[in-house]
GROMACS .gro file of C-alpha atoms in nm:
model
  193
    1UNK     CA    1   1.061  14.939   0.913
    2UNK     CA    2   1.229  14.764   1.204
    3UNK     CA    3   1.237  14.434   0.955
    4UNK     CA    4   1.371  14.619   0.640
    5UNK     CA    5   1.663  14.763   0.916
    6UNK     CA    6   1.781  14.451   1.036
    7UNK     CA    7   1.792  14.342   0.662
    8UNK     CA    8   1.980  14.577   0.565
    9UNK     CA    9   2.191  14.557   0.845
   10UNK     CA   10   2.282  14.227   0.749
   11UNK     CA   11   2.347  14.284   0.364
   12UNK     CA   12   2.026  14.159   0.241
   13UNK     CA   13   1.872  14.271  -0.055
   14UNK     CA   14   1.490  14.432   0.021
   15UNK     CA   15   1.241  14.431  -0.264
   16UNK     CA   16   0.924  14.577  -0.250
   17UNK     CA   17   0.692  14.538  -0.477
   18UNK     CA   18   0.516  14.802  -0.668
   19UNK     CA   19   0.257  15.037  -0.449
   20UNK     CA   20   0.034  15.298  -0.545
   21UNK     CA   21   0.323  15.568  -0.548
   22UNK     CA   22   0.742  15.597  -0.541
   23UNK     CA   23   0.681  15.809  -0.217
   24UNK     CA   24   0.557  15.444  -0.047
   25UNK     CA   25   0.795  15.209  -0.249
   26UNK     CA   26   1.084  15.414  -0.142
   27UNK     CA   27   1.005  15.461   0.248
   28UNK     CA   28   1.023  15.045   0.249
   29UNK     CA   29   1.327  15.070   0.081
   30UNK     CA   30   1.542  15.316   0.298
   31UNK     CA   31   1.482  15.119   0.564
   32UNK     CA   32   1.380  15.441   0.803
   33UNK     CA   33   1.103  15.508   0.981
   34UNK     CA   34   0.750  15.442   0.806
   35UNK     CA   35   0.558  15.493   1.158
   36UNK     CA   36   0.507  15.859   1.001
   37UNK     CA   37   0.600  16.056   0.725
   38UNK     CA   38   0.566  16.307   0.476
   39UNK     CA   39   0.612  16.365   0.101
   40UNK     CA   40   0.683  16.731   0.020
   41UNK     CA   41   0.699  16.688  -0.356
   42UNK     CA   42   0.995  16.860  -0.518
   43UNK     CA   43   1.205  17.113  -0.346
   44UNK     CA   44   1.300  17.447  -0.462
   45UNK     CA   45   1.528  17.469  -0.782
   46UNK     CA   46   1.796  17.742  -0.629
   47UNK     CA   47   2.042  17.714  -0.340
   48UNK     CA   48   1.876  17.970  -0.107
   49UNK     CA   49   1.525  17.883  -0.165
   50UNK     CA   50   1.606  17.528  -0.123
   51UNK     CA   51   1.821  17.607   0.226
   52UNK     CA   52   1.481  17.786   0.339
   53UNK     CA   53   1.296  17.528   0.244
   54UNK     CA   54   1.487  17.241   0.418
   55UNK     CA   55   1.535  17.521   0.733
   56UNK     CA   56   1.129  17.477   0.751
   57UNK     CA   57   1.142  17.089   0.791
   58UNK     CA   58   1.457  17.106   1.037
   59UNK     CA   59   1.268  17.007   1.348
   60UNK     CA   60   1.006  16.758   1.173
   61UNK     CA   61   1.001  16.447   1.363
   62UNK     CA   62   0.861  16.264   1.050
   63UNK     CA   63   1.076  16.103   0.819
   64UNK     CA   64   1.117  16.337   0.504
   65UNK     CA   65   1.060  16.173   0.132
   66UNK     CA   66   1.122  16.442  -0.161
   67UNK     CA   67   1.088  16.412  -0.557
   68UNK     CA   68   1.441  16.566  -0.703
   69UNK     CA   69   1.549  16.568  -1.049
   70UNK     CA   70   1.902  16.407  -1.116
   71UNK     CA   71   2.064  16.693  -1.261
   72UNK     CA   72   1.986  16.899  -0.900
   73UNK     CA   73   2.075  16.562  -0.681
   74UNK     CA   74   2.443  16.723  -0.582
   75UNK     CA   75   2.314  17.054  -0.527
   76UNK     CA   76   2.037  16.950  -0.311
   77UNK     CA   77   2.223  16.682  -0.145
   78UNK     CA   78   2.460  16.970  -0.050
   79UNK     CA   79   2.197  17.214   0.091
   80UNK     CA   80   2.048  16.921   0.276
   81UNK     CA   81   2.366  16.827   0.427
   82UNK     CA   82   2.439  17.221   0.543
   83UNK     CA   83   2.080  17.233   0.692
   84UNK     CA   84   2.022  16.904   0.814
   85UNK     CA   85   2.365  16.825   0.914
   86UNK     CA   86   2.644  16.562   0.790
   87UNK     CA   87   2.516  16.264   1.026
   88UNK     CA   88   2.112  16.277   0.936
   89UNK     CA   89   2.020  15.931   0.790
   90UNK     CA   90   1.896  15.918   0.422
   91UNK     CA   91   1.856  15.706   0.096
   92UNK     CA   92   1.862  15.773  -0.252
   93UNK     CA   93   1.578  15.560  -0.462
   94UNK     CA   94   1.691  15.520  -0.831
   95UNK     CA   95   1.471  15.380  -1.092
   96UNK     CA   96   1.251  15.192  -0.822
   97UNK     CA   97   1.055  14.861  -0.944
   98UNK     CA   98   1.280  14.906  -1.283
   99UNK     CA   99   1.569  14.670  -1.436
  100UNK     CA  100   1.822  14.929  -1.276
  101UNK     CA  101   1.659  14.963  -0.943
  102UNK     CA  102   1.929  15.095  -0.706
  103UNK     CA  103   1.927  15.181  -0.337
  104UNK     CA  104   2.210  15.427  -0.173
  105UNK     CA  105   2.137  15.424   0.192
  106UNK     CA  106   2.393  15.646   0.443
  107UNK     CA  107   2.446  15.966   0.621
  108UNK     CA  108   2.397  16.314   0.421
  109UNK     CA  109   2.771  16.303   0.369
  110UNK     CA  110   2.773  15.945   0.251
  111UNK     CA  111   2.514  16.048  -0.022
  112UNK     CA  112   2.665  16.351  -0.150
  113UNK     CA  113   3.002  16.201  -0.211
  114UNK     CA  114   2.838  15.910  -0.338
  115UNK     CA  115   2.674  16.110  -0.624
  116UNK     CA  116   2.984  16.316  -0.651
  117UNK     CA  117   3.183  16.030  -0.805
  118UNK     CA  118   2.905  15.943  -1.053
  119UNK     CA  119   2.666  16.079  -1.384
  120UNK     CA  120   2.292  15.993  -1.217
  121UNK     CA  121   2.005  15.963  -1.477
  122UNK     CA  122   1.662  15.808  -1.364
  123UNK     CA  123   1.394  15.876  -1.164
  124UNK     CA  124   1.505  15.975  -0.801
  125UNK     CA  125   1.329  15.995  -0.443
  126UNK     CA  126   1.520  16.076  -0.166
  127UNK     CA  127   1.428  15.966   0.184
  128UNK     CA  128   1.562  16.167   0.481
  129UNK     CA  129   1.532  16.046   0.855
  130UNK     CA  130   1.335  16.269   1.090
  131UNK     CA  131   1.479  16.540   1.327
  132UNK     CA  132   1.599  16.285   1.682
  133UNK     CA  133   1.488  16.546   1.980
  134UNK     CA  134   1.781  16.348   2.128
  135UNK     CA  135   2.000  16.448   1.952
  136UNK     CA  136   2.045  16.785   2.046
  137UNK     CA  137   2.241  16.667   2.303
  138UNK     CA  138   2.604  16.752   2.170
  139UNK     CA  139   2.964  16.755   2.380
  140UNK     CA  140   3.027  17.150   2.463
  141UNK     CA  141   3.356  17.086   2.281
  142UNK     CA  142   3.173  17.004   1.965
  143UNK     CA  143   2.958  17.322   2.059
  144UNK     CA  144   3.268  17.514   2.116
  145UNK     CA  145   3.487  17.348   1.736
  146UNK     CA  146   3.162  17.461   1.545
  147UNK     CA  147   3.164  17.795   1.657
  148UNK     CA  148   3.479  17.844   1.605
  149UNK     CA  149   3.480  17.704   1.265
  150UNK     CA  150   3.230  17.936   1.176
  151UNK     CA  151   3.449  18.250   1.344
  152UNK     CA  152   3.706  18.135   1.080
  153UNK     CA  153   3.466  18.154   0.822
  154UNK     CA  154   3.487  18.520   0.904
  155UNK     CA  155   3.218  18.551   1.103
  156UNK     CA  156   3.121  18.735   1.444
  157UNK     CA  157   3.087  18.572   1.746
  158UNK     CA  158   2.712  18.658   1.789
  159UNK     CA  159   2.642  18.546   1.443
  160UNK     CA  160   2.830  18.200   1.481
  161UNK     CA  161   2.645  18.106   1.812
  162UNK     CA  162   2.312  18.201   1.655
  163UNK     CA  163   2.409  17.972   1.341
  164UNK     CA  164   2.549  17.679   1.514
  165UNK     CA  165   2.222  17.683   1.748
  166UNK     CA  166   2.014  17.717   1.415
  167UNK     CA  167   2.246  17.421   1.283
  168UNK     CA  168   2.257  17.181   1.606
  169UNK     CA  169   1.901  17.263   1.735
  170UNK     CA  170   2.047  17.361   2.083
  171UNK     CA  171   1.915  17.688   2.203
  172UNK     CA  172   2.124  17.937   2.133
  173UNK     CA  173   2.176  18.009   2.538
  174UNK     CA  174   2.318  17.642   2.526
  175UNK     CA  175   2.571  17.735   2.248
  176UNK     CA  176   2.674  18.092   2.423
  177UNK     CA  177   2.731  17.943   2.787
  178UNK     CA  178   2.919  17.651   2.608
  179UNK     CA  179   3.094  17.948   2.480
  180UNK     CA  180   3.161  18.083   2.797
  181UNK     CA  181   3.298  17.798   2.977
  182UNK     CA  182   3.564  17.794   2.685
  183UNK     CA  183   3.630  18.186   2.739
  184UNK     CA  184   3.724  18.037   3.115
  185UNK     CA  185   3.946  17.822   3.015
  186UNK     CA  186   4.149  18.037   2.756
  187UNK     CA  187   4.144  18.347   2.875
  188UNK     CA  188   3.931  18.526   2.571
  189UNK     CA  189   3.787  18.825   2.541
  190UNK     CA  190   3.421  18.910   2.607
  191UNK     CA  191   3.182  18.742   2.469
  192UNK     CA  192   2.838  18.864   2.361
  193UNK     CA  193   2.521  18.696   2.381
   0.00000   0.00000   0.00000
């Protein structure tokens, strides 16, 4: 996968020619990890089963290839993007080995606005990156704007530290003593864990 990265780093066109399966053919093409994986076939056809479902693959290290029908791309693009986060790499795999092949390669965020803007028809396999145990580092101030952000949403205070821990990863003593040190600083009220 390294060699299909720098590729595409450097605008070149990757072809791969046809395997035994999409699932294969489009882990070459997004250009992510192909160390491991796994294929989890299609994923639930309504919001909330879908969220549960994506919930249950938050922490896999493994990079993530799904079937999804075009008509549910947005939707599940969105419910990915809530789960998974805005930043987690992906691709979209249109019409693979076909006269329309295309390749959408980006951030969650990237990806859903990209099918926003358009009608999608064709077959589709999307390829998410794997969960980076790094990543859970985050800047308390991030820690701190998410929280809050969710308060806004109308929200407690118990309930937003528990969902931004579910969302970042961070345990949610992380998010609360983040939440502390910003209680400190401005003088709010008490804050329960």
């Amino acid at each position: 996968y390294r060699l299909a990265r720098a590729a595409v780093a450097k605008n070149i066109q990757i072809k791969v020619l046809p395997g035994p399966s999409a699932v294969t053919t489009a882990l070459l093409l997004s250009g992510l990890p192909s160390d491991r994986f796994c294929f989890d076939g299609f994923p639930p056809r309504t919001s909330g089963a879908r969220k549960t479902w994506f919930e249950s693959l938050a922490n896999e290290v493994r990079t993530i290839i799904l079937f999804e029908a075009p008509h549910r791309l947005l939707e599940c693009l969105a419910d990915a993007k809530s789960v998974f986060g805005p930043n987690r790499l992906g691709a979209i795999c249109r019409e693979m080995t076909k006269t329309y092949e295309e390749v959408i390669r980006g951030d969650l965020e990237t990806l859903h606005q990209w099918v926003t803007d358009r009608e999608i028809l064709g077959e589709i396999t999307l390829v998410i990156a794997g969960f980076d145990p790094d990543s859970r580092h985050f800047a308390t101030a991030d820690l701190i704007s998410e929280v809050l952000k969710q308060e806004a949403a109308g929200i407690s205070r118990k309930e937003a530290i528990a969902e931004v821990a579910r969302i970042t990863g961070m345990p949610k003593r992380d998010v609360f003593d983040a939440m502390v040190s910003h209680k400190s600083q401005d003088g709010l009220g008490r804050i329960e864990p």
